[in-house]
XYZ file of N, CA and C in Angstrom:
678
model
N 64.413 78.399 93.433
C 63.905 77.053 92.590
C 61.670 76.597 92.645
N 62.083 77.404 93.836
C 60.355 77.872 94.019
C 59.763 79.141 93.202
N 60.495 79.540 93.352
C 60.205 80.648 92.199
C 60.001 80.176 90.756
N 60.983 79.219 89.803
C 61.421 78.571 88.784
C 59.540 77.846 88.965
N 59.026 76.788 89.203
C 57.587 76.379 89.730
C 57.429 77.369 89.474
N 56.857 77.577 90.214
C 55.754 79.087 90.354
C 55.622 79.261 89.167
N 57.129 79.282 88.347
C 56.375 80.306 87.173
C 55.862 78.744 86.070
N 56.564 77.793 86.133
C 56.699 76.925 85.293
C 55.003 76.874 85.688
N 54.710 76.676 86.205
C 52.894 76.312 86.821
C 52.113 77.647 86.548
N 51.984 78.868 86.373
C 51.692 79.984 85.537
C 51.728 79.343 84.366
N 52.109 79.250 83.423
C 52.418 78.545 82.073
C 51.526 77.045 81.757
N 51.301 76.532 82.711
C 50.377 75.687 82.569
C 50.694 74.587 82.482
N 52.410 74.134 83.117
C 52.340 73.327 83.404
C 51.730 71.960 84.934
N 51.440 70.757 84.065
C 50.335 69.902 84.773
C 51.279 70.003 85.929
N 51.118 70.121 87.164
C 51.457 69.472 88.673
C 50.875 68.525 88.657
N 50.282 67.424 88.039
C 49.726 66.170 88.693
C 50.287 65.389 87.414
N 51.322 65.892 86.379
C 52.979 65.478 85.722
C 53.122 64.019 86.407
N 53.509 62.236 86.312
C 54.052 61.369 86.737
C 55.221 61.272 86.302
N 56.979 60.715 86.919
C 57.629 60.189 85.244
C 57.226 58.420 85.395
N 58.379 58.312 85.156
C 58.345 56.296 84.851
C 58.784 55.742 86.181
N 58.889 56.301 87.270
C 58.375 55.101 87.611
C 56.284 55.717 89.541
N 55.751 56.432 88.304
C 54.441 57.015 88.516
C 55.002 58.286 89.499
N 56.386 58.909 89.911
C 56.178 59.511 90.983
C 55.825 60.967 91.142
N 55.480 62.139 90.984
C 54.854 63.189 91.213
C 56.089 64.296 91.519
N 56.124 65.506 91.512
C 57.202 66.457 92.135
C 56.869 66.534 92.885
N 56.075 66.367 94.305
C 55.582 65.806 95.517
C 55.518 64.756 95.854
N 56.306 63.747 95.105
C 57.315 62.484 96.710
C 58.234 63.344 96.205
N 59.351 63.491 95.049
C 61.055 64.148 94.938
C 61.084 65.204 95.189
N 59.804 66.387 96.373
C 60.635 66.747 97.585
C 60.404 65.776 99.049
N 59.270 65.078 98.615
C 59.151 64.588 100.352
C 60.816 63.725 100.192
N 61.420 62.485 98.822
C 62.845 62.471 99.317
C 63.808 63.854 99.675
N 63.640 64.904 98.669
C 64.455 65.392 99.315
C 63.894 66.592 100.662
N 63.528 66.593 101.182
C 62.907 67.122 102.071
C 63.395 68.553 102.337
N 62.414 69.152 100.325
C 61.979 70.217 99.373
C 61.141 71.542 100.445
N 60.812 71.016 101.575
C 59.104 71.436 101.708
C 58.760 73.566 100.994
N 59.741 74.276 101.379
C 58.886 74.953 100.804
C 58.647 74.718 99.043
N 59.361 73.983 98.597
C 58.005 73.620 97.388
C 57.166 72.496 96.818
N 57.222 72.078 98.530
C 56.311 70.926 98.660
C 54.893 72.226 98.549
N 55.040 72.898 99.232
C 53.990 74.054 99.853
C 53.358 74.312 98.471
N 54.123 75.035 97.977
C 53.463 75.661 96.449
C 52.805 74.528 95.267
N 53.377 73.986 96.163
C 52.861 72.645 95.070
C 51.451 72.219 95.395
N 51.177 71.615 96.900
C 49.756 71.973 97.689
C 49.136 72.745 97.608
N 49.348 74.225 97.624
C 48.496 74.623 97.313
C 48.602 74.929 95.255
N 48.691 74.772 94.509
C 48.126 74.248 93.458
C 47.429 73.441 93.125
N 47.458 73.016 93.742
C 46.467 70.812 93.674
C 47.089 70.372 93.110
N 48.165 70.216 94.123
C 49.414 68.702 94.357
C 48.436 67.406 94.772
N 48.691 66.711 94.815
C 48.365 65.376 94.947
C 48.415 64.844 97.032
N 48.165 65.407 97.533
C 49.094 64.895 98.643
C 49.743 63.317 98.959
N 48.167 62.432 98.716
C 48.148 61.237 99.231
C 48.571 61.278 97.459
N 48.773 60.745 96.915
C 49.320 60.324 95.365
C 49.963 59.060 96.084
N 50.078 57.765 94.784
C 50.299 56.951 95.459
C 51.600 56.732 93.925
N 53.026 56.464 93.677
C 53.790 56.442 93.238
C 53.886 54.408 92.329
N 54.118 54.508 91.730
C 54.023 52.611 91.034
C 54.293 51.735 92.248
N 55.128 51.597 93.665
C 55.672 51.020 94.295
C 54.259 50.887 95.828
N 52.458 52.363 95.220
C 51.252 52.872 95.369
C 52.425 53.246 97.246
N 53.831 53.482 96.842
C 53.653 55.149 97.830
C 53.742 56.098 97.706
N 53.051 57.087 98.720
C 52.772 58.367 99.053
C 53.378 59.116 99.458
N 53.861 60.048 99.176
C 55.025 61.597 99.447
C 55.233 60.821 101.246
N 54.202 60.758 102.164
C 53.888 60.783 103.326
C 55.061 59.679 104.106
N 55.154 58.580 103.245
C 55.806 57.518 103.200
C 56.820 57.218 103.011
N 57.100 58.155 101.725
C 58.798 58.293 100.855
C 59.978 59.781 102.255
N 59.128 60.257 102.609
C 59.366 61.881 103.146
C 59.621 60.052 104.757
N 59.420 59.715 104.996
C 59.711 58.617 106.046
C 60.977 57.831 105.553
N 60.826 57.426 105.583
C 61.487 56.647 103.904
C 62.888 56.828 104.143
N 62.810 58.654 103.487
C 64.272 58.631 103.509
C 64.556 59.464 104.758
N 64.136 59.150 106.420
C 63.992 60.425 107.454
C 64.094 61.290 107.171
N 63.448 62.369 106.799
C 63.594 63.727 106.129
C 62.356 64.038 107.212
N 62.441 63.990 108.736
C 61.043 64.812 109.682
C 61.154 65.524 109.276
N 61.375 67.106 108.976
C 60.578 67.678 108.720
C 59.352 68.069 107.991
N 59.746 67.686 106.495
C 58.985 67.695 105.022
C 57.508 66.623 106.198
N 57.499 64.773 105.772
C 56.647 64.163 106.850
C 55.732 64.726 107.611
N 56.532 65.847 109.363
C 55.613 66.618 109.271
C 54.685 67.263 108.993
N 55.423 68.210 108.340
C 54.105 68.948 107.478
C 53.194 68.374 106.428
N 53.558 66.885 106.161
C 52.559 66.762 105.607
C 51.606 65.758 105.664
N 51.701 66.133 107.635
C 50.533 65.614 108.774
C 50.038 66.075 108.590
N 50.851 67.373 109.572
C 50.314 68.845 109.094
C 49.180 69.209 108.746
N 49.105 69.055 106.435
C 48.895 69.332 105.597
C 47.012 68.261 105.879
N 46.801 66.995 105.984
C 46.327 65.944 106.532
C 46.401 64.997 105.859
N 47.265 64.523 105.506
C 47.909 63.212 104.435
C 47.748 62.207 105.636
N 46.701 61.223 104.432
C 46.151 59.952 104.813
C 47.004 59.184 105.127
N 46.585 58.823 107.319
C 48.243 57.700 107.159
C 48.042 56.564 107.467
N 46.269 56.321 106.438
C 46.565 54.258 106.354
C 46.095 53.465 105.099
N 46.686 55.003 104.934
C 47.107 54.257 102.825
C 48.255 53.525 103.132
N 48.642 51.986 102.279
C 49.046 50.670 103.098
C 50.384 51.385 101.562
N 51.506 50.396 100.763
C 52.037 50.585 100.094
C 52.256 49.323 99.772
N 52.492 48.699 97.734
C 52.343 47.805 97.281
C 52.374 45.961 98.727
N 53.559 45.968 99.630
C 53.846 45.003 100.422
C 51.948 45.511 101.640
N 52.326 46.370 102.053
C 50.810 47.319 103.127
C 51.739 47.342 103.958
N 52.906 47.767 103.767
C 53.593 49.158 103.906
C 52.924 50.260 104.620
N 52.471 50.587 106.193
C 52.067 51.702 107.027
C 52.864 53.121 107.034
N 52.543 54.326 107.414
C 53.329 55.653 108.227
C 53.677 54.336 108.475
N 53.165 54.310 109.687
C 53.644 53.656 111.373
C 54.231 52.808 111.463
N 54.010 52.141 110.682
C 55.047 50.564 109.998
C 56.651 51.287 110.292
N 56.450 51.921 109.060
C 57.530 52.863 108.306
C 58.695 53.675 109.359
N 57.428 54.472 109.995
C 58.384 55.645 111.103
C 58.782 54.337 112.476
N 57.865 53.758 112.840
C 59.064 52.222 113.704
C 59.931 51.640 113.873
N 60.124 51.261 111.990
C 61.477 51.152 111.788
C 62.606 51.945 112.296
N 61.931 53.512 111.586
C 62.824 54.045 110.478
C 62.802 55.264 112.769
N 62.101 54.857 113.666
C 62.625 55.332 114.766
C 62.531 56.609 115.029
N 61.583 56.643 113.941
C 61.326 58.166 114.798
C 60.398 58.563 115.325
N 60.539 58.202 116.562
C 59.455 58.738 118.014
C 58.586 59.613 117.674
N 58.689 60.990 117.607
C 58.194 62.257 117.259
C 57.148 62.541 116.636
N 56.955 61.514 114.451
C 56.177 60.742 113.576
C 55.127 59.784 113.864
N 56.747 58.941 114.401
C 55.195 58.014 115.118
C 54.084 58.483 116.182
N 54.092 59.205 117.461
C 53.172 60.326 118.103
C 51.947 60.363 117.615
N 53.131 61.829 116.341
C 51.708 61.993 115.782
C 50.387 61.462 114.628
N 51.530 60.587 113.817
C 50.510 60.328 113.239
C 49.257 59.162 114.183
N 49.802 58.678 115.305
C 48.881 57.484 116.413
C 47.472 58.298 116.878
N 47.783 59.444 117.089
C 47.497 61.240 117.757
C 45.733 60.811 116.478
N 46.359 60.176 115.464
C 44.754 59.987 114.404
C 43.897 59.069 114.891
N 42.411 60.100 114.763
C 41.648 58.805 115.585
C 41.157 58.328 113.900
N 42.327 58.468 112.887
C 41.904 56.990 111.745
C 42.437 55.848 112.016
N 44.005 56.127 112.824
C 44.601 55.083 112.487
C 44.328 53.150 113.405
N 44.477 53.383 112.782
C 44.408 51.362 113.192
C 46.335 50.916 113.947
N 46.631 51.285 115.227
C 47.297 50.593 115.387
C 48.520 49.027 115.138
N 47.091 48.007 114.620
C 47.423 46.357 114.638
C 46.845 46.490 113.387
N 46.635 47.585 112.238
C 46.900 47.079 110.810
C 48.756 46.216 110.324
N 47.933 45.297 110.178
C 49.255 44.580 109.327
C 49.668 44.555 108.062
N 51.416 44.065 107.645
C 51.966 44.228 106.391
C 51.505 42.665 105.529
N 51.424 42.665 104.143
C 50.669 41.962 103.537
C 51.282 40.148 103.726
N 52.423 40.038 103.095
C 53.188 39.327 103.019
C 54.000 38.633 105.075
N 54.619 39.798 105.912
C 55.810 38.976 107.150
C 54.583 38.604 108.126
N 53.820 40.305 108.468
C 51.942 39.726 108.674
C 52.372 40.418 109.889
N 52.664 41.299 109.452
C 53.432 42.134 111.129
C 52.898 44.072 111.040
N 52.695 43.504 112.401
C 52.171 45.069 112.824
C 53.373 45.504 113.275
N 52.832 46.803 113.980
C 53.525 48.440 114.132
C 54.456 48.064 114.902
N 53.957 47.059 116.421
C 54.530 47.020 117.363
C 55.704 45.773 117.090
N 54.910 44.630 116.386
C 55.783 43.465 116.443
C 57.464 44.485 115.368
N 56.940 45.269 114.407
C 58.882 46.403 114.187
C 59.185 46.599 115.373
N 58.502 47.743 116.149
C 59.422 47.930 117.709
C 59.779 47.198 118.892
N 59.131 45.771 118.676
C 59.284 44.704 119.542
C 60.958 44.289 119.013
N 60.921 43.881 117.477
C 62.369 43.133 117.291
C 63.564 44.092 117.128
N 63.282 45.138 116.886
C 64.189 45.431 116.584
C 64.562 46.483 118.428
N 62.990 45.694 118.827
C 63.527 46.392 121.015
C 63.498 47.852 121.476
N 63.420 47.805 120.103
C 63.053 49.640 120.318
C 61.920 50.247 121.338
N 62.037 50.777 122.805
C 61.673 50.185 123.966
C 60.113 51.738 124.547
N 60.501 53.045 123.731
C 59.919 54.069 123.808
C 59.019 53.670 122.759
N 59.370 53.317 121.806
C 58.070 53.297 120.394
C 56.859 52.121 121.194
N 57.579 50.398 121.411
C 57.665 49.547 121.200
C 55.737 50.569 123.214
N 56.052 51.796 124.428
C 55.816 51.589 125.285
C 54.417 52.860 124.475
N 54.613 53.582 123.897
C 54.039 54.522 122.483
C 52.016 53.408 122.686
N 53.362 52.781 121.538
C 52.402 51.766 120.238
C 51.145 51.123 121.578
N 51.372 50.466 122.845
C 51.323 50.425 123.880
C 49.826 51.046 124.071
N 50.088 52.207 124.716
C 49.742 53.663 125.213
C 48.076 53.910 124.386
N 48.534 53.215 123.346
C 47.535 53.490 121.990
C 47.447 52.607 121.341
N 46.761 51.691 122.363
C 45.936 50.068 121.783
C 47.037 49.403 120.882
N 47.844 49.409 120.476
C 48.583 48.090 120.000
C 48.324 46.787 120.950
N 47.682 45.769 120.237
C 47.845 43.935 120.703
C 49.066 43.176 120.961
N 49.001 42.949 121.775
C 49.881 41.948 121.968
C 50.128 40.723 121.888
N 49.107 40.600 121.442
C 48.616 38.707 120.560
C 48.290 38.473 119.261
N 48.918 39.734 118.759
C 48.829 39.778 117.649
C 49.799 38.468 116.704
N 49.812 37.745 115.733
C 50.868 37.091 115.593
C 51.076 37.362 113.700
N 52.261 37.273 113.125
C 52.498 38.046 112.704
C 52.575 35.823 111.335
N 52.328 36.137 110.603
C 52.802 35.007 109.035
C 53.387 33.823 109.853
N 54.253 33.719 110.110
C 55.081 32.948 110.561
C 54.365 33.199 112.929
N 53.419 33.372 112.854
C 52.633 32.776 113.300
C 53.199 33.602 115.376
N 53.912 34.968 115.086
C 55.323 35.338 116.763
C 54.307 36.495 116.306
N 54.274 36.282 117.915
C 53.914 37.479 118.853
C 55.305 38.077 119.774
N 55.189 39.063 119.340
C 55.948 40.113 119.866
C 56.287 40.484 120.653
N 55.945 39.242 121.539
C 56.598 38.244 123.380
C 57.552 37.892 122.224
N 57.639 36.757 121.505
C 57.932 35.879 121.177
C 59.593 36.798 121.013
N 59.439 37.649 119.882
C 60.740 38.339 119.283
C 61.267 38.869 120.362
N 60.265 39.492 121.350
C 61.050 39.783 122.368
C 61.545 39.402 123.023
N 61.750 38.453 123.769
C 62.169 36.811 124.283
C 63.386 36.483 123.399
N 63.561 36.343 121.557
C 64.604 35.669 120.940
C 65.237 36.958 120.833
N 65.382 38.401 121.204
C 66.052 38.996 121.256
C 66.853 39.332 122.643
N 66.286 38.695 123.383
C 67.127 38.541 124.753
C 66.705 40.119 125.352
N 65.900 40.900 125.414
C 65.190 41.703 125.804
C 64.976 42.345 127.075
N 64.910 40.906 127.937
C 64.552 41.472 129.440
C 64.273 41.916 129.815
N 64.825 43.914 130.062
C 63.744 44.739 130.558
C 62.324 45.454 129.334
N 62.025 44.743 128.329
C 60.728 45.129 127.877
C 59.613 43.741 128.313
N 60.126 42.477 128.763
C 59.133 41.362 128.611
C 58.028 40.989 129.702
N 59.007 42.222 131.045
C 57.863 42.288 131.432
C 56.429 43.425 131.913
N 56.818 44.246 130.873
C 56.047 45.238 130.638
C 54.458 44.590 128.830
N 55.279 43.648 128.509
C 54.854 42.736 127.061
C 53.763 41.532 128.035
N 54.141 41.148 129.412
C 53.842 40.048 129.871
C 52.484 40.689 130.569
N 52.358 42.122 130.650
C 50.843 43.124 131.511
C 50.187 42.960 130.610
N 50.293 42.326 129.250
C 49.269 42.741 128.566
C 48.870 41.916 127.626
N 49.610 40.159 127.801
C 49.361 39.071 126.787
C 48.640 38.703 128.087
N 47.515 38.000 127.537
C 46.240 36.735 127.226
C 47.095 35.533 127.717
N 47.772 35.278 126.429
C 48.545 33.817 126.393
C 49.723 33.538 126.703
N 50.279 33.191 127.417
C 51.552 33.160 127.642
C 52.419 32.375 126.948
N 51.733 30.964 126.698
C 51.534 30.409 126.242
C 51.332 29.322 124.545
N 51.846 30.867 124.570
C 50.781 31.079 122.739
C 52.083 30.568 121.505
N 51.751 29.546 120.176
C 52.651 28.830 119.770
C 53.351 29.131 118.322
N 54.209 29.261 118.130
C 55.184 30.147 117.466
C 55.135 28.835 115.482
N 55.348 28.649 114.750
C 56.137 28.018 113.835
C 56.560 27.049 114.815
N 56.449 25.531 114.261
C 57.140 24.638 114.732
C 57.096 23.792 116.687
N 55.789 24.936 116.639
C 54.996 25.480 118.614
C 56.032 25.637 119.193
N 56.788 25.809 118.977
C 56.895 26.903 120.447
C 56.435 27.994 120.308
N 56.472 28.265 122.395
C 56.589 28.827 122.847
C 57.544 29.380 123.128
N 57.402 30.753 123.893
C 58.562 32.126 124.644
C 59.508 31.472 124.943
N 58.598 30.754 126.234
C 59.763 30.040 127.491
C 60.055 28.803 126.015
N 59.873 28.121 125.155
C 61.381 27.764 124.408
C 62.318 28.619 124.014
N 61.751 29.823 123.090
C 62.877 29.957 122.582
C 64.257 30.985 123.775
N 63.229 31.312 125.137
C 64.116 32.137 126.188
C 64.615 30.288 126.213
N 64.746 29.936 125.714
C 65.559 28.108 126.859
C 66.932 28.285 125.942
N 66.733 28.535 124.788
C 67.541 27.471 123.391
C 68.301 29.097 123.381
N 67.511 30.161 123.430
C 68.254 31.238 123.673
C 69.496 31.282 124.323
N 69.148 31.389 125.754
C 70.191 30.825 126.862
C 69.237 32.471 127.596
N 68.419 32.013 127.700
C 67.789 33.495 127.812
C 67.391 33.486 129.207
N 68.231 33.128 130.532
C 67.510 32.632 131.253
C 66.876 33.199 132.674
N 67.323 34.358 132.264
C 66.694 35.884 133.375
C 64.883 35.465 133.051
N 65.171 35.318 131.912
C 64.063 36.080 130.605
C 63.231 34.401 130.625
N 64.182 33.800 130.957
C 62.726 31.839 131.304
C 61.987 32.399 132.097
N 63.223 32.620 133.830
C 63.125 32.754 135.086
C 61.413 33.208 135.114
N 61.231 34.477 133.974
C 59.871 35.575 133.864
C 58.566 35.084 133.645
N 58.928 34.253 133.035
C 58.080 33.254 132.146
C 58.039 32.885 132.665
N 58.489 31.732 133.763
C 57.886 30.988 134.260
C 56.801 31.379 135.133
N 57.744 32.891 135.805
C 57.115 32.877 137.501
C 55.648 33.717 136.856
N 55.718 33.678 135.792
C 53.877 34.478 134.839
C 52.981 33.039 134.288
N 53.479 31.544 134.766
C 53.054 31.131 134.820
C 53.550 29.639 133.015
N 53.963 30.719 132.833
C 54.029 29.337 131.261
C 54.699 28.194 131.778
N 53.865 27.055 129.946
C 54.277 26.269 130.795
C 55.823 25.127 130.838
N 55.713 24.443 131.290
C 57.028 24.360 131.422
C 57.217 22.669 130.109
N 56.351 21.883 130.029
C 55.915 20.388 129.737
C 55.153 20.584 128.564
N 54.870 21.722 128.162
C 54.616 21.995 126.525
C 55.911 21.695 125.790
N 55.493 21.219 124.597
C 56.243 19.802 124.052
C 55.874 21.067 121.939
N 57.246 20.839 121.949
C 56.817 22.021 119.716
C 57.061 20.173 119.154
N 57.235 20.554 118.422
C 56.753 19.858 116.630
C 57.430 17.882 117.485
N 58.560 18.351 117.450
C 60.524 17.206 117.531
C 59.453 16.973 118.649
N 58.889 16.735 119.979
C 58.550 17.096 121.269
C 59.614 16.980 122.100
N 60.026 18.543 122.070
C 60.877 18.992 123.284
C 60.096 19.683 124.276
N 60.447 19.998 125.118
C 59.730 20.593 126.003
C 60.806 21.952 126.759
N 61.099 22.605 126.955
C 61.441 23.532 127.526
C 62.452 23.687 128.652
N 61.985 21.681 129.294
C 63.023 21.124 130.380
C 63.821 20.480 129.264
């Protein structure tokens, strides 16, 4: 097929033509994991960072489809890791969501990357995504590269809130070591300690109390963790 593509290009085919979804042939290569054809297209001037109707680049699509090898190829070719799709999702958000550790490492190693960038609607950072899914290794990688545990989502949830809600006891000490305000309030004025007690996660509650979480903080219903 790569030879056929070369022939068409030699005959003057428009390498930048888009379909009804505003996707180029390079986008299709990303979804089909066709690295050999992608290489030909890039050599002929295809747009590495071209965006489709949903503002997705070939790199983002490769990650969405969990096509690791072509995603690595795009990164090696210099794909822009800062471009967001229509929902504000970056390649880093998606790599974390898909638990693609190697791709995540490659992305965070870029000087241009902002590991604390937020999605548009929910307002999650990549660290929120990792904590929501209990991905310990990815959480550690993000923290090692400057992820801020004190940022909150649109619903005022911090990574600590999400970890506590999931009952992830093992990850709590790591987050506590980076947290500036253990008593941060989410919607409903609930602290992480409220979440721990309400979820029956008493080992986590003990960890939070040992780290000086307030036991007399009132939520909007007037309830304390006790």
